[in-house]
Structures are given as C-alpha cells and as structure tokens.
CSV table of C-alpha atoms and ligand atoms in Angstrom, one decimal:
chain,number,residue,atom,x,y,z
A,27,UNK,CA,0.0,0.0,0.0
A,28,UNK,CA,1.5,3.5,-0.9
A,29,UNK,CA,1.4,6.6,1.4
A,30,UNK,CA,-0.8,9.4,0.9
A,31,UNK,CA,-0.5,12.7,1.6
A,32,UNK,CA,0.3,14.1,5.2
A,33,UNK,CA,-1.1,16.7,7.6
A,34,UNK,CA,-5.0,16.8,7.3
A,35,UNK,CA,-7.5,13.9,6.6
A,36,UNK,CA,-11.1,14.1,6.5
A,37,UNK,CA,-12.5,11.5,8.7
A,38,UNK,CA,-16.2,10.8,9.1
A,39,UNK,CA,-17.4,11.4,12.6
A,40,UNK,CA,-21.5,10.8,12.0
A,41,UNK,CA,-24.1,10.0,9.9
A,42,UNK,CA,-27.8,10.9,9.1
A,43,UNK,CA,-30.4,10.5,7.0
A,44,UNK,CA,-34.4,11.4,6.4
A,45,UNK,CA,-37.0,10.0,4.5
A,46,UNK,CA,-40.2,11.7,3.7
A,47,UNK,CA,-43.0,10.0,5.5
A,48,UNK,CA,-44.9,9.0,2.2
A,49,UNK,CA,-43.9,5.4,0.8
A,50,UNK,CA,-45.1,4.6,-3.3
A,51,UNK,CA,-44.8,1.2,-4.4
A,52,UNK,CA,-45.0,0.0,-7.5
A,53,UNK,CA,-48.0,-1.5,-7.8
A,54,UNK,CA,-49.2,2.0,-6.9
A,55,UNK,CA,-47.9,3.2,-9.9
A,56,UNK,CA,-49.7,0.6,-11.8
A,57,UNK,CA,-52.7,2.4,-10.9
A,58,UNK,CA,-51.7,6.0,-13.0
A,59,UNK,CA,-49.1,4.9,-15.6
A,60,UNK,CA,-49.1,1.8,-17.9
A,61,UNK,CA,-46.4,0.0,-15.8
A,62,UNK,CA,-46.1,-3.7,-13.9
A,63,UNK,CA,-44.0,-4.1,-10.6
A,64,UNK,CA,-42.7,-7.2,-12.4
A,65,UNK,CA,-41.0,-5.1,-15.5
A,66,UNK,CA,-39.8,-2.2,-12.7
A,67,UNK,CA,-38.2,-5.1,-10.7
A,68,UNK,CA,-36.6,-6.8,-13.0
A,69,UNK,CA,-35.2,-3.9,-15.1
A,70,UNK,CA,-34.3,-1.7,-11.9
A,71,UNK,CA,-34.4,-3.6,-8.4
A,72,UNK,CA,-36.7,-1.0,-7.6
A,73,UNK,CA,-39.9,-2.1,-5.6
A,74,UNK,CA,-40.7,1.4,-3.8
A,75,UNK,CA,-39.6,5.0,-3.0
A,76,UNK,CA,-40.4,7.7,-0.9
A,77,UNK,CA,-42.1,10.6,-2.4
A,78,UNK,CA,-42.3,14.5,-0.6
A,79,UNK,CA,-45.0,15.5,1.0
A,80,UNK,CA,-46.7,19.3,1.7
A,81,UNK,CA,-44.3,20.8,3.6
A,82,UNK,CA,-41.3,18.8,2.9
A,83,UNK,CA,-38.7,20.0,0.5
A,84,UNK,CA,-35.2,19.4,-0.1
A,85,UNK,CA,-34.2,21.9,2.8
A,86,UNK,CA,-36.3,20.7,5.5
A,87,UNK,CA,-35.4,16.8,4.3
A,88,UNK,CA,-31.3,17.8,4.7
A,89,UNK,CA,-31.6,19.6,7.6
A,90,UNK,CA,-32.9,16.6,9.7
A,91,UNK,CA,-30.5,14.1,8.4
A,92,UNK,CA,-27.5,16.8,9.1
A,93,UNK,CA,-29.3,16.9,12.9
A,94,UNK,CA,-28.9,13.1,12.9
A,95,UNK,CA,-25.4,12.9,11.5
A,96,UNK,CA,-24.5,15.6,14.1
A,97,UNK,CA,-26.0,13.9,16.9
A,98,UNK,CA,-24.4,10.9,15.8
A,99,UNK,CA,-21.1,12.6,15.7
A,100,UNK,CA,-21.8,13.8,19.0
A,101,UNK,CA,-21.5,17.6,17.5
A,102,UNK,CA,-22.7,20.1,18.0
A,103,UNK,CA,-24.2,22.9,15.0
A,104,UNK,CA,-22.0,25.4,16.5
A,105,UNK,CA,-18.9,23.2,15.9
A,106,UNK,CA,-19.4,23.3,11.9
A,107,UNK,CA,-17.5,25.8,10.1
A,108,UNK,CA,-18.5,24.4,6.6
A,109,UNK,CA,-21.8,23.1,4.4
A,110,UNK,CA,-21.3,21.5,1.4
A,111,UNK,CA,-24.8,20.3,0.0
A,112,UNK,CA,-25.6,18.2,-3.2
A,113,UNK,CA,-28.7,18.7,-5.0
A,114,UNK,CA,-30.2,19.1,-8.5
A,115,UNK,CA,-33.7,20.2,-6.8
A,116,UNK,CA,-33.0,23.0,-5.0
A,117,UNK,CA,-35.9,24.5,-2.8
A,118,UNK,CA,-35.0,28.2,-4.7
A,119,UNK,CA,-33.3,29.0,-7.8
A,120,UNK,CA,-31.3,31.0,-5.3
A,121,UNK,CA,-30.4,31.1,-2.5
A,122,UNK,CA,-28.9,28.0,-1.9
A,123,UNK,CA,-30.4,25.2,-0.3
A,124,UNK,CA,-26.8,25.4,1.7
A,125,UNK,CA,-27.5,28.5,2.8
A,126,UNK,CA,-31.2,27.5,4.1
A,127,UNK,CA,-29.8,24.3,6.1
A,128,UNK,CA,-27.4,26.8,7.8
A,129,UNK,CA,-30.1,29.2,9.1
A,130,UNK,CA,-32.1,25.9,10.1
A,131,UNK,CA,-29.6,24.4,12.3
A,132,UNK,CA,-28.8,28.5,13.6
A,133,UNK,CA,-24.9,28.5,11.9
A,134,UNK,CA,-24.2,32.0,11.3
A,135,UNK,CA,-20.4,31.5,10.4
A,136,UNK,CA,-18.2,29.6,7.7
A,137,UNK,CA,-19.8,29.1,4.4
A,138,UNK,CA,-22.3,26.8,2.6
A,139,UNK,CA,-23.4,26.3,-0.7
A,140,UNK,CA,-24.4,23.8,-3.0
A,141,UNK,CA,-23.0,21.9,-5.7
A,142,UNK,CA,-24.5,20.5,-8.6
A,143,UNK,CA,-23.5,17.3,-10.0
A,144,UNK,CA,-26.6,15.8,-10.6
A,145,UNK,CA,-26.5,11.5,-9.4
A,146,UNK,CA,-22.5,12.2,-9.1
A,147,UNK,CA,-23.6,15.2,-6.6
A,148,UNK,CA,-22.7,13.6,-3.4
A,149,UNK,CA,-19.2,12.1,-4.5
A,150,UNK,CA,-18.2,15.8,-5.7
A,151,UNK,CA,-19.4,17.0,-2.2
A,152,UNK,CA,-17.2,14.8,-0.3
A,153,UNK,CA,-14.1,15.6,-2.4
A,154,UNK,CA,-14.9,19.3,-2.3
A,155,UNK,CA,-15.1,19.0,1.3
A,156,UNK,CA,-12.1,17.0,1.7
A,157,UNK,CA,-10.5,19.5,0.0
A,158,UNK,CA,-11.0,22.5,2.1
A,159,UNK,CA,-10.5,20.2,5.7
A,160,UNK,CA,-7.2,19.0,3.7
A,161,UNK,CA,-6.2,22.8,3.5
A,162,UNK,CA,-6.3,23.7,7.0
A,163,UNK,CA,-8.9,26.0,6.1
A,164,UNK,CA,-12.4,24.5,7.4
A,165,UNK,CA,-12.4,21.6,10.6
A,166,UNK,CA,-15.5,20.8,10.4
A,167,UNK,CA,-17.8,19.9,7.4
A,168,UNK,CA,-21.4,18.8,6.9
A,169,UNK,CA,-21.4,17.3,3.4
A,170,UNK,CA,-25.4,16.4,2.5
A,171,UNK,CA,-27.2,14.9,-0.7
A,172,UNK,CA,-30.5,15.7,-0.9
A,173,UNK,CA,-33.3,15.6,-3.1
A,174,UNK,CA,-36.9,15.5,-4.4
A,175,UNK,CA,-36.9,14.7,-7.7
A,176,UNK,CA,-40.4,13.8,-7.4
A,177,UNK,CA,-40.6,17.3,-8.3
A,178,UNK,CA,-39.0,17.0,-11.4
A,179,UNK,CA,-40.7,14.0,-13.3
A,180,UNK,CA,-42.9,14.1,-15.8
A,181,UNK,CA,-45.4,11.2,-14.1
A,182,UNK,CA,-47.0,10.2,-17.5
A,183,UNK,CA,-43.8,9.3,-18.8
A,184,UNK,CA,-43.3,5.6,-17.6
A,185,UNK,CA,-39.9,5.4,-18.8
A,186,UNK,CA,-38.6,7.6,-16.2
A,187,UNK,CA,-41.3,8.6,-13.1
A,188,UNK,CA,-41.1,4.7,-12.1
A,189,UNK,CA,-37.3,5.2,-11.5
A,190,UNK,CA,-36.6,7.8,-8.9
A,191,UNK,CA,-37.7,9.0,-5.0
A,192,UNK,CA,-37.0,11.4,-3.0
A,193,UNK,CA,-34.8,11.6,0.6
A,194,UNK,CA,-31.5,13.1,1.9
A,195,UNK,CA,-28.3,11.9,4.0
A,196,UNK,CA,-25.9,13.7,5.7
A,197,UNK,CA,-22.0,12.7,6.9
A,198,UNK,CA,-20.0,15.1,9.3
A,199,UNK,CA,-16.5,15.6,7.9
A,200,UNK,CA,-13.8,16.4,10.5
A,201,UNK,CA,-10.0,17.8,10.2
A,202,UNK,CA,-7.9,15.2,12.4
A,203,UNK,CA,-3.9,15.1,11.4
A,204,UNK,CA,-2.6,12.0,9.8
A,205,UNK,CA,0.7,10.3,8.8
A,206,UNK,CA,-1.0,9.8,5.6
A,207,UNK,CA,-1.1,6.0,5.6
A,208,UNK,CA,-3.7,4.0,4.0
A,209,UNK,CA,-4.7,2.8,7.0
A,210,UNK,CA,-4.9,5.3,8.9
A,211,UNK,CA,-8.8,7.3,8.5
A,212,UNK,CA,-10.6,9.1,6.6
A,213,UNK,CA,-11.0,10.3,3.4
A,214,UNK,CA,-7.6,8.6,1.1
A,215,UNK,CA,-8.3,9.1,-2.6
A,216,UNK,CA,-10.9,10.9,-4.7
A,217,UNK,CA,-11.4,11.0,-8.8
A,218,UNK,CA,-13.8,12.9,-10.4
A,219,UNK,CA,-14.9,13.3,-14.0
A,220,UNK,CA,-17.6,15.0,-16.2
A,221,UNK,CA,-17.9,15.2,-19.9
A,222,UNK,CA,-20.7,17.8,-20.8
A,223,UNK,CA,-21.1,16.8,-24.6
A,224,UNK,CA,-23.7,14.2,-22.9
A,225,UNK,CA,-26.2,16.3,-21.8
A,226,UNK,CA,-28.7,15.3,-24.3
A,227,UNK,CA,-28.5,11.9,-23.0
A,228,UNK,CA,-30.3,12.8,-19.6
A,229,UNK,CA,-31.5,16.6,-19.0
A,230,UNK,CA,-34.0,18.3,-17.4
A,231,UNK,CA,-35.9,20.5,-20.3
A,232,UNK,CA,-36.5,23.9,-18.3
A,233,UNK,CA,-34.4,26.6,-16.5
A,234,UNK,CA,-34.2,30.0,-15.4
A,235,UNK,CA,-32.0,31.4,-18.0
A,236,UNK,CA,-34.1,29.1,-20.8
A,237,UNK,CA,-37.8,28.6,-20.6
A,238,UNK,CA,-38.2,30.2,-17.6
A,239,UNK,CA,-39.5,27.0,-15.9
A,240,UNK,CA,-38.5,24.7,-13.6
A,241,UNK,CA,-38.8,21.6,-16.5
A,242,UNK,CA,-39.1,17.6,-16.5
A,243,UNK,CA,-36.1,14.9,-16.5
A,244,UNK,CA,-35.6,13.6,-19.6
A,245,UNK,CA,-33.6,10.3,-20.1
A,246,UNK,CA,-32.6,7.9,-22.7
A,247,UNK,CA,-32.2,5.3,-20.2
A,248,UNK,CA,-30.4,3.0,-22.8
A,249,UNK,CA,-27.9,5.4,-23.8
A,250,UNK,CA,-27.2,6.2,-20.2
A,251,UNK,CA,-26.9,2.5,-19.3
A,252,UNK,CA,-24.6,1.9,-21.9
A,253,UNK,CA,-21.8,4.0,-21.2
A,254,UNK,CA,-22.5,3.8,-16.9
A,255,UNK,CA,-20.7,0.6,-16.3
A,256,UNK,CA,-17.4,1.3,-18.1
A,257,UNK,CA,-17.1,4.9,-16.4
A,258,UNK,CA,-17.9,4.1,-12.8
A,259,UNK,CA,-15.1,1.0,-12.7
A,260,UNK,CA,-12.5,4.1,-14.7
A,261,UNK,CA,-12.7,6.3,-11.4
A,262,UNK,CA,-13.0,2.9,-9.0
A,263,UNK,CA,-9.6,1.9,-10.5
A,264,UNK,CA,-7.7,5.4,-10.4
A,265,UNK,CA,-9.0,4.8,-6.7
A,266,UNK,CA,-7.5,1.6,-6.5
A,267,UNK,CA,-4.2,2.6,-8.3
A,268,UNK,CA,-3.8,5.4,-5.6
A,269,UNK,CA,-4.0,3.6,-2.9
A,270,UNK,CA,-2.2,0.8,-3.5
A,271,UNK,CA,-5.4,-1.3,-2.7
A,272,UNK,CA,-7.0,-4.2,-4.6
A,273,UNK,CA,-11.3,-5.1,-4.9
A,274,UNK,CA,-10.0,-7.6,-1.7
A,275,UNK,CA,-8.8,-4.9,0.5
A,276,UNK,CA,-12.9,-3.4,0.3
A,277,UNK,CA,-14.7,-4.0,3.3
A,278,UNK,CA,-17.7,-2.3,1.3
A,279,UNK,CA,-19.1,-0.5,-2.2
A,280,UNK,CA,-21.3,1.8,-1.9
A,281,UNK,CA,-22.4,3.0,-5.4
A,282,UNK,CA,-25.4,5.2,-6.4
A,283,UNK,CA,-28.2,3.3,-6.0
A,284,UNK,CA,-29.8,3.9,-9.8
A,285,UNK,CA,-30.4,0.4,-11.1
A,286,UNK,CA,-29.6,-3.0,-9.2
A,287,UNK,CA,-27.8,-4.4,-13.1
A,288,UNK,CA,-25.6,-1.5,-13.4
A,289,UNK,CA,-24.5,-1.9,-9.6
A,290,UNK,CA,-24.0,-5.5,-10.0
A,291,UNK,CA,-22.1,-5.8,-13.7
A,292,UNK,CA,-20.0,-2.5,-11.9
A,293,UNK,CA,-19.3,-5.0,-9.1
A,294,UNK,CA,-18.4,-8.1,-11.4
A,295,UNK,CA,-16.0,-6.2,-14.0
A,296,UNK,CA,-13.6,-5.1,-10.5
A,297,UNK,CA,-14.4,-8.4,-8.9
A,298,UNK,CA,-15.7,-7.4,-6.0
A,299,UNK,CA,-18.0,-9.9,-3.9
A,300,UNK,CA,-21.3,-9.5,-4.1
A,301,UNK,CA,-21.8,-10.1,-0.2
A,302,UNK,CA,-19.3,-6.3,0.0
A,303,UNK,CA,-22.5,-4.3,-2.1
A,304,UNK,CA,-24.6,-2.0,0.0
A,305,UNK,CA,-27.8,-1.6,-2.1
A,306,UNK,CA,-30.7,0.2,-1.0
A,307,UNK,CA,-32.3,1.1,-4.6
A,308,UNK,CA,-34.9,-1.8,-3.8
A,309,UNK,CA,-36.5,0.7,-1.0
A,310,UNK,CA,-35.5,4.2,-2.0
A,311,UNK,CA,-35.6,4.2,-5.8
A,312,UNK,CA,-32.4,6.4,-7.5
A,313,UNK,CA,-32.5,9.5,-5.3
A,314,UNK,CA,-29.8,11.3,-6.9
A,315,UNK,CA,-27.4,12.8,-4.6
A,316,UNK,CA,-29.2,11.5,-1.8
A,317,UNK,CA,-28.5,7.7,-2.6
A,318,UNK,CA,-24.9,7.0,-1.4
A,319,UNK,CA,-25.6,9.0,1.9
A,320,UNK,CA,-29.0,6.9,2.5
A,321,UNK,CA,-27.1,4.2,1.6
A,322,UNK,CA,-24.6,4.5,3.9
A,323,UNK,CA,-26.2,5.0,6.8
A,324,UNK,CA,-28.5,2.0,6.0
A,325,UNK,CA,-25.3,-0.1,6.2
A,326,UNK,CA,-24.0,2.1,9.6
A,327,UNK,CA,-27.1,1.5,11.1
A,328,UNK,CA,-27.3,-2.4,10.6
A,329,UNK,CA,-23.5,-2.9,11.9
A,330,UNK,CA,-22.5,-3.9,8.5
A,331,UNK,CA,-20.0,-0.6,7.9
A,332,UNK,CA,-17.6,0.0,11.4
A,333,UNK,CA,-14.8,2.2,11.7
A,334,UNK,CA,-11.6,1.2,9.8
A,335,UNK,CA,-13.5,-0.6,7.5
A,336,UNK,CA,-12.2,0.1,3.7
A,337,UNK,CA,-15.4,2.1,1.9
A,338,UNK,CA,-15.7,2.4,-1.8
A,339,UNK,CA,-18.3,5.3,-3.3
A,340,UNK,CA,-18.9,5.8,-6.7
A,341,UNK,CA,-21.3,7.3,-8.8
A,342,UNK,CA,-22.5,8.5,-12.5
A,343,UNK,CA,-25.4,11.3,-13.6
A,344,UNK,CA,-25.9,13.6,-15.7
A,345,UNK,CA,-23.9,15.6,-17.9
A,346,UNK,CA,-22.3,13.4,-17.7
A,347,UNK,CA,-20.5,13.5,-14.5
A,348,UNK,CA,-19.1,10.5,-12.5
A,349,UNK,CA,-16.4,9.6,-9.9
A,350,UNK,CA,-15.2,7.6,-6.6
A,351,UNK,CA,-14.2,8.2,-3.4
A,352,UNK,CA,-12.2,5.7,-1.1
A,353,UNK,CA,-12.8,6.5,2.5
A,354,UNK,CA,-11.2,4.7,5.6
A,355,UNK,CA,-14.7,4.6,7.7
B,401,LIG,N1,-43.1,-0.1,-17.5
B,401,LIG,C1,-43.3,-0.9,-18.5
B,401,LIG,N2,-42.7,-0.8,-19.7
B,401,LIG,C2,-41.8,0.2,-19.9
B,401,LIG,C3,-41.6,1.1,-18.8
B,401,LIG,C4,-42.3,0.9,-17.6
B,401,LIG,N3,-42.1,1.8,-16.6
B,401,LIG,N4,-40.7,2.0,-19.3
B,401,LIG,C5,-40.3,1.6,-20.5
B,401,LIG,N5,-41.1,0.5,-20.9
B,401,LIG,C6,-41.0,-0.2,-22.1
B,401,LIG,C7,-40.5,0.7,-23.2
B,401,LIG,O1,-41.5,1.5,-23.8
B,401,LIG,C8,-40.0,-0.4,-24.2
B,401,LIG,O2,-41.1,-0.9,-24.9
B,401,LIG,P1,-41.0,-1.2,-26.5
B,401,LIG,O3,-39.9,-2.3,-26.6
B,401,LIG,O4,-42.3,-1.7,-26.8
B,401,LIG,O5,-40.6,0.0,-27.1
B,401,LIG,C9,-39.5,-1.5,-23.3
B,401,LIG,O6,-40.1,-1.3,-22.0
B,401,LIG,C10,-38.0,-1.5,-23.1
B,401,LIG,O7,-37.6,-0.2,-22.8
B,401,LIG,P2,-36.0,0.2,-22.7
B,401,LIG,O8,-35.9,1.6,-22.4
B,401,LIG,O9,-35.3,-0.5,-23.8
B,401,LIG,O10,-35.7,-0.7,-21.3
B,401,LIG,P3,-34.3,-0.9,-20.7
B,401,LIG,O11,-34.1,-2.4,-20.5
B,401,LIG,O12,-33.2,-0.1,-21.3
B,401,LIG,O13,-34.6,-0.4,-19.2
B,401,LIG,C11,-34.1,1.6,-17.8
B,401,LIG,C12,-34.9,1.0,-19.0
B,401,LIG,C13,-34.5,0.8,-16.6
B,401,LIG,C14,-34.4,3.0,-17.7
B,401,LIG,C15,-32.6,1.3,-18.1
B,401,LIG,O14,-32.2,1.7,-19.4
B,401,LIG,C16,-31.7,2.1,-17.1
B,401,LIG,O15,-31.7,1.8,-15.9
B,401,LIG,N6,-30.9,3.0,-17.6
B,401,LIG,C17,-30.0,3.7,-16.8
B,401,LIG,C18,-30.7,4.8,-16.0
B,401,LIG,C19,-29.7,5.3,-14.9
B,401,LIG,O16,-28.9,4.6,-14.4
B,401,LIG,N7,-29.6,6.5,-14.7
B,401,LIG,C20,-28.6,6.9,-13.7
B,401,LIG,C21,-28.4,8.2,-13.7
B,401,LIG,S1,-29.8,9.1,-13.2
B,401,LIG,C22,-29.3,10.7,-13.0
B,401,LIG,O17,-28.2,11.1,-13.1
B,401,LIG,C23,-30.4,11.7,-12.6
C-alpha cells in the first residue's frame, strides 16, 4: 500500500439521513401509468420510494439528516465551520439550499453552498469537502445529498417517473492530522470526471435562464446505461491505483443506487463480492445525490459498515458527470 499525503484527513465522525413520511410502491404506480412491478423489478431492483409531501422540501429533508449525522457525531451545529450540499432540486433557484440548512440548524459562520452534479452530486461533495478540511482552512464539514426529484418528473412518462424517489443523508467531515497511511482514517483518494457533450442523454428540459421553468427529466435510459458501467469501474480503478489497494482490500461498495444491473455488472467487471454491495435502490428508488448518503447510513445503522472498514463510493449522472471516493470509515 502506498502513502498518501500528510497533515490533514477528513475523517467521518457521523451519519444521518431522512425520508419523507410517504412510501409509493410500484404496484401503486400501476394504478396511474401503464407499468407492472414485475418489468420495474426486474429492469431496476426498484420495488418502492419515498415521495415529498406538503411541507417537505429538499431543505427541510437535509436539515434533519445533518441533525442526525451531528448527533451521531456527537456535534454540536455550533462546531461546523463548513456546508457542502448536493442537489439538483433545490428549494430556490437562489439562495442555496446550503444557505437555508445553515439558518435551520442557527450557523451564522463559515460558508455553505451547494454543488450541482446531478447523481454524481454527493461524491463531488465529499471531495470538495475534503479538500478544504485537507487545506487547513475548514475543521468541520457537513457534506449532505438531498433531493426531491419527485418534483422534477414528468409522471406520465413511464420510462422515467417509475425510476426515482425522493430523501437526503448527511455525513460530518472532521479535520484530524494523519501520517498519511492508507490505514490510517478518513478520506484517502478521490477521482472525479464529467464530460458535458452528454447532456442530451439525460436533462432536465427547463431553467431559469431558458424557458423560464423549472422543466421535466428527460432520459434515454439506454444510452445512459450503456456508457455507466465502463465509467464508474474508470474512477474505482484510479482509486485503487492510488491507494495501492485491490477489490479484496474493500470491506464495502457503496455506489449510487440507480439500477440493481448497473450496480451488479459494476461490481463483477472489478471483482468485487457480491456479499461487499450496500444496495438500497430496492426501498429508495435512485434518489440522486441522496443515494450514497442513504445508503450509507442503512449499512452504519445495521453494523454492516464500522470504523476502519475500507469504503468504496462511486457514482455516474448527468452531464455526464461521474467519480469515486475511497474512505477509511
Ligand atoms: N413499464 C413498462 N414498460 C416500460 C416502462 C415501464 N415503466 N418503461 C419503458 N417501458 C417499455 C419501453 O417502452 C419499451 O417498450 P418497447 O420495446 O415496446 O418500445 C421496453 O419497455 C424496453 O424499454 P427500454 O428503455 O429499452 O428498457 P431498458 O431495458 O433499457 O430499461 C431503464 C430501461 C431501466 C431506464 C434502463 O435503461 C436504465 O436503468 N438506464 C440507466 C438509468 C440510470 O442509471 N440513470 C442513472 C443516472 S440518473 C441521474 O443522473 C439523474
């Protein structure tokens, strides 16, 4: 295994998440589009989601799974210096959804905004995150995916409203020094890509500075498919590379949760075990940047993820963006 850098490393102190109180299966869908539970399970994995309610938004979902990750970390809000959130449904054009977590828990220093990176959202959180704690400039981070894409769908078209759900989860990032060995933890390696000539492939069609709207998603779910598997095991291998590590040295993968058949031919081209997958997108549905941070703390809650454990996070969205990030739990 090869050394890493020195000083800083973002290690995860806590975790969160929230689910909106409303659960959609799919033979509830059968009832309002032309769809079976039989072709959504065995194209997807997906057997139900959780869909906003009045009153919930992508603000109010992120701000209780960052007070769960902080309890968890036993933190405090006053400790965090630091907001990183991922979304693609932001409660407000502007101001950030960041900013509106912040005033929620009462932070009125550091900074917060959010980043947009669509499914890939989260992993470009963490690594943005990681970043600043690695510079000495920020101790204390709360990096958050959340989402309601419910919001977004078009829910006569069956190709895509049958796919996605809404939720958020939350990790607290902290500064501690490190010797910079792989075993050591926190944070070790993160690789990110995006390569905009894509964006037909999986859009939304609206936006401020366009129609004016707010739009529908818009996939070619084939296309996307087809170029998923070969990108997400590209960044999983620069990870690997990095570290010095193999697929045996992962305790865990914990990939966005879009489609059980991309997760598992992801899993089979790096040979990692099937029994080392985290998958939650029979229960949640793809919720974006929400799905590795629900994920997550499914597998933290269980006992299945401990500290020291070797973590593997990857994901792939639109634009297309994609990338991976190796954390020492
Ligand atoms: N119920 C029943 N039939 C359906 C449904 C549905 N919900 N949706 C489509 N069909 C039909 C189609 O109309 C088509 O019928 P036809 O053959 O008569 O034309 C047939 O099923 C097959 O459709 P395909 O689109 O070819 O189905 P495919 O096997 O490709 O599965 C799916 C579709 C599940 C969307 C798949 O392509 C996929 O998972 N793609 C990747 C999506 C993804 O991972 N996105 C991640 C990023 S998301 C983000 O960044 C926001």
């Amino acid at each position: 295994m090869t050394d890493l850098r020195k000083n800083w490393r973002s290690v995860v102190e806590g975790i969160g998440s929230c689910l909106p109180e409303k659960r959609v299966t799919n033979s509830d869908l059968e009832k309002t589009v032309d769809t079976t539970d039989e072709w959504i399970v065995q194209r997807t994995g997906i057997r139900e989601r959780r869909i906003a309610g009045p009153g919930e938004t992508t603000s109010t979902l992120a701000t209780r799974a960052a007070m769960e990750a902080l309890a968890n970390a036993g933190r405090v809000a006053a400790d965090v210096d630091l907001i990183v959130l991922a979304t693609s449904t932001p409660d407000y054009t502007f101001p950030s959804t960041a900013t509106q977590v912040q005033a929620a828990l009462g932070i009125t220093h550091g900074a917060a905004f959010d980043v947009q990176a669509v499914c890939s959202g989260f992993v470009y959180a963490m690594t943005i995150a990681d970043k600043f704690l690695a510079s000495g400039s920020h101790k204390c981070a709360l990096v958050i995916g959340a989402e309601t894409f419910s919001r977004l769908l078009d829910w006569s078209d069956r190709t895509t409203c049958v796919l996605f759900g809404d939720g958020a989860g939350a990790v607290v990032l902290v500064a501690q020094e490190s010797e910079g060995r792989v075993s050591d933890r926190g944070v070790l390696t993160s690789h990110l890509r995006s390569d905009g000539r894509h964006r037909e492939k999986l859009f939304v069609d609206g936006g401020p500075s366009t129609t004016g709207t707010v739009g529908h998603l818009r996939m070619s779910g084939k296309e996307v498919f087809r170029h998923a598997v070969g990108m997400v095991t590209d960044v999983m291998r620069d990870a690997f590379a990095a570290t010095g590590t193999t697929a045996d040295d992962l305790d865990w993968f914990v990939p966005h949760q879009a489609n059980e058949r991309i997760i598992d031919a992801s899993a089979e081209k790096l040979g990692i075990a099937p029994a080392k997958i985290v998958k939650t997108v029979q229960m949640h549905g793809n919720t974006s940047a929400a799905s590795i941070p629900l994920a997550l703390s499914v597998a933290c809650a269980d006992g299945r993820i401990k500290r020291g454990d070797l973590v593997m996070l990857e994901a792939m969205g639109g634009g297309f963006t994609w990338g991976s990030v190796m954390v020492r739990w």
